[in-house]
Amino acid sequence: MNASRLDVLGLFDHEYDDDGWRTCSVTGLEIHSSTENYAKLFGLTAVVALLVGGLFAITVPLTRWELVGLLEPADFYIHLSMHAWNLLIFWMVFMEISILYVGGPLVLGRKLPITTVAKAGWGTMVAGAVLVNYAIWTTTPPDQAPLLTAYAPLPSAPLFYVGAVVFLLGATIAALPFFLSMWQEKRENPGKTLPLVAFGAFVTSIIAVQAILGGLAVFTYALLWRVEIISSIDASVYRHVYWIVGHGTQQINLVAMITVWYFLTHVVGGAEVVSEKVSRTAFILYLFFINLGAAHHLLSEPVVELGWRLFNTSYAFYGAAFASMIHAFAIPAGLEAGRRKRGKGGGLFGWLTSAPWHNPVFSSVVLSVILFGFIGGITGVVMGQLQLNMTWQNTFATVGHFHGTVVLGTTFAFMGLILFLLQTSFDRKLALPRLASLWPYLFASTMGITALMMMYVGLLYGVPRRVAEVVENIPGTEFNLVAAAPLFNVFGVFAMLAVVSGALFLVIALATLLFGKRNGDGEAAERLLPDGTLKPEGGASDPVHAYEMRGTFVLTLVFMGVFVVTWALNWYLLSQLWSIGL
Amino acid sequence: MTSPIDPPEGDWWSESVNRRETIWLGIAGVWSLFLFSWMSGWVRAGDQNPTGDTYEISPEQFREKVDQYKEAAEETDGGYVPADEHVYIAGQRFQWDGLPAVLETGTQYQFHFSSYDVQHATNIRPEHNLSAQMNFDILPGYEWIVPMTFDEPGEYHVICSEFCGDGHRSMHGTFTVVDDE
């Protein structure tokens, strides 16, 4: 079955049979063209948002690096808003709809139901994204650029709020085929357990619903105020409701990313699930507790009560941080035990040294696991402690933290997923294969140092975020933060190198789509699968939990050591400050 | 084999968990509870907590209070010397009303924060140690009363650390902490 004649690039064709089915040579999944094509559509659209947002990753750091000082303040805030909305929202959410379709109907071997609704959802999301981009780009006084938060009562363009509401509605519509397909699966197979990846996708979707409800509420509230249907807006209520979506979307990123980790470490690394019970329990913990974490945006401010802050910021006694630490063990342990079972794991770390590090899908996913944990995860828990938050809140260090989570973690894993889909769903060989093998290491090192520099200037010199100029000059005073300038030079250079690395990814992806040769018979499987096969010998009689996990145990102990030291250092520095509070 | 893209076989809930994974679950669980206990304990025993009473107040009412405060204070070259332990700071695009001020070490002051217009945030730090800084969000419509005691004399800078408009970067104020005589 061939795709539309309009598809001149051959983006949507594959070797489907007359009913639209094919068997994936890599994963062995039975895949229907409807599911695969919509997953591709949303994924490709996400890459467009990545490109747009990525362009502003050039101008934003070149302004913060005051040696260059590229933009005037008004322009800087507009560029920063474009960077934030396109990367934190549009790139992520389009990818996540794609991941829902992959994790749900595609893994379950189902057709995508109600494809007209999927199409309508896509169109609505695109319309919303275009509106938001237009509204930000044409911001004129008295309106101000919204940044990510559009904190009322600082006014943003009315069209901005409209666009945000339209986009969130679109995402809801686009998720409906996923929900219907899960419902159909459970109706047809009562009592059958979902595969772990489908289970993770389902948890992601529930967390997404919570986030979207908050987003619809807050942007409607702000829109009504902005067009003067209601006369005033409460800054505290706005912040509360805003962070349901503001942080909720980041939790969607997290859970979708972990689902991708399980999926890809298995397919390209040979990982197995060492304990279905433990990994699923961790997802359930997310479901209950992770959205409470939005409270950590409301710690250093009035109104919210102490008990509320303590309970919520701790995700209810760190229920969700515990879940993340479970995955932090389960993912590498799956890789270790799975590879040992295949006979690929001599000694403590033989399972790692023998791994397919030249495969960019594998290396980007594994680097995403490591960097998310060490850079994004640890700092997130540290800065989310009630008292430590005072020293992180609104500083450039928080920006370092979420570049650790959203860029080095989620974006990196999603890029790995795209490189995988290019070779499977798009049925192409990667163009520029040597560059592609090298690319994850370039991106990890340059972006990793960039994120660390952000944290250093934020913590060591207290440089605030969201400001065009304060390091070399604060207009109207002799005081400045120029002591941070040398570190900003390192930041500037590495931020530009990270932009180049990010651009290389787009070059590889586009070159593959435009010029990549089609896979021959069995070529994709040979290239992607750990030993040329997904399913090694040995069945249920050879349980994976019985294999050694000592390498993983050592690695997680190192992780815990870094965690404790980072935590203790932050507390020591806080204890040196003047006394504050009741 | 247990694969994340296939439904698990048999009674997967009863499969045993690897001993090292069990140990890790214990370590992570204890650490989680410790993190919470420490945070909760610091509220009771620690010196740095973002706590204080909040009252609803209109920008106009708060402006009146700041005006009364400034009238009662002694005006010196260094800034307002408050008449008692209450200090008022209001965010206003793009300056801090109520600053500069002159305070003493060792006195517990009640800082009253609010805003006349949009959201702001105070990034406070002494000039001699840039990293010794703390941040508080300031919301219009709410008066937040935060107790603070300074031990180290010196010039303290207050930078706005929440985006409040195109002139945001110029929003800066100071207060001086002098040795208690």
Short mmCIF file of C-alpha atoms in Angstrom, two decimals, chain A residues 19 90 116 140 159 246-247 354 369 417 451 462 489 574:
data_model
loop_
_atom_site.label_atom_id
_atom_site.label_comp_id
_atom_site.label_asym_id
_atom_site.label_seq_id
_atom_site.Cartn_x
_atom_site.Cartn_y
_atom_site.Cartn_z
CA ASP A 19 -4.50 -4.34 4.59
CA PHE A 90 5.85 22.47 21.17
CA THR A 116 -9.88 12.01 11.58
CA THR A 140 4.35 45.51 21.51
CA LEU A 159 -3.54 36.23 21.07
CA GLY A 246 4.06 24.68 33.79
CA HIS A 247 5.55 21.85 35.78
CA SER A 354 30.87 -4.56 25.13
CA VAL A 369 20.04 8.34 31.46
CA LEU A 417 14.20 7.89 19.41
CA ALA A 451 24.44 23.31 31.91
CA GLY A 462 24.07 34.62 42.35
CA ASN A 489 33.06 33.15 28.75
CA LEU A 574 22.73 27.85 53.25
#
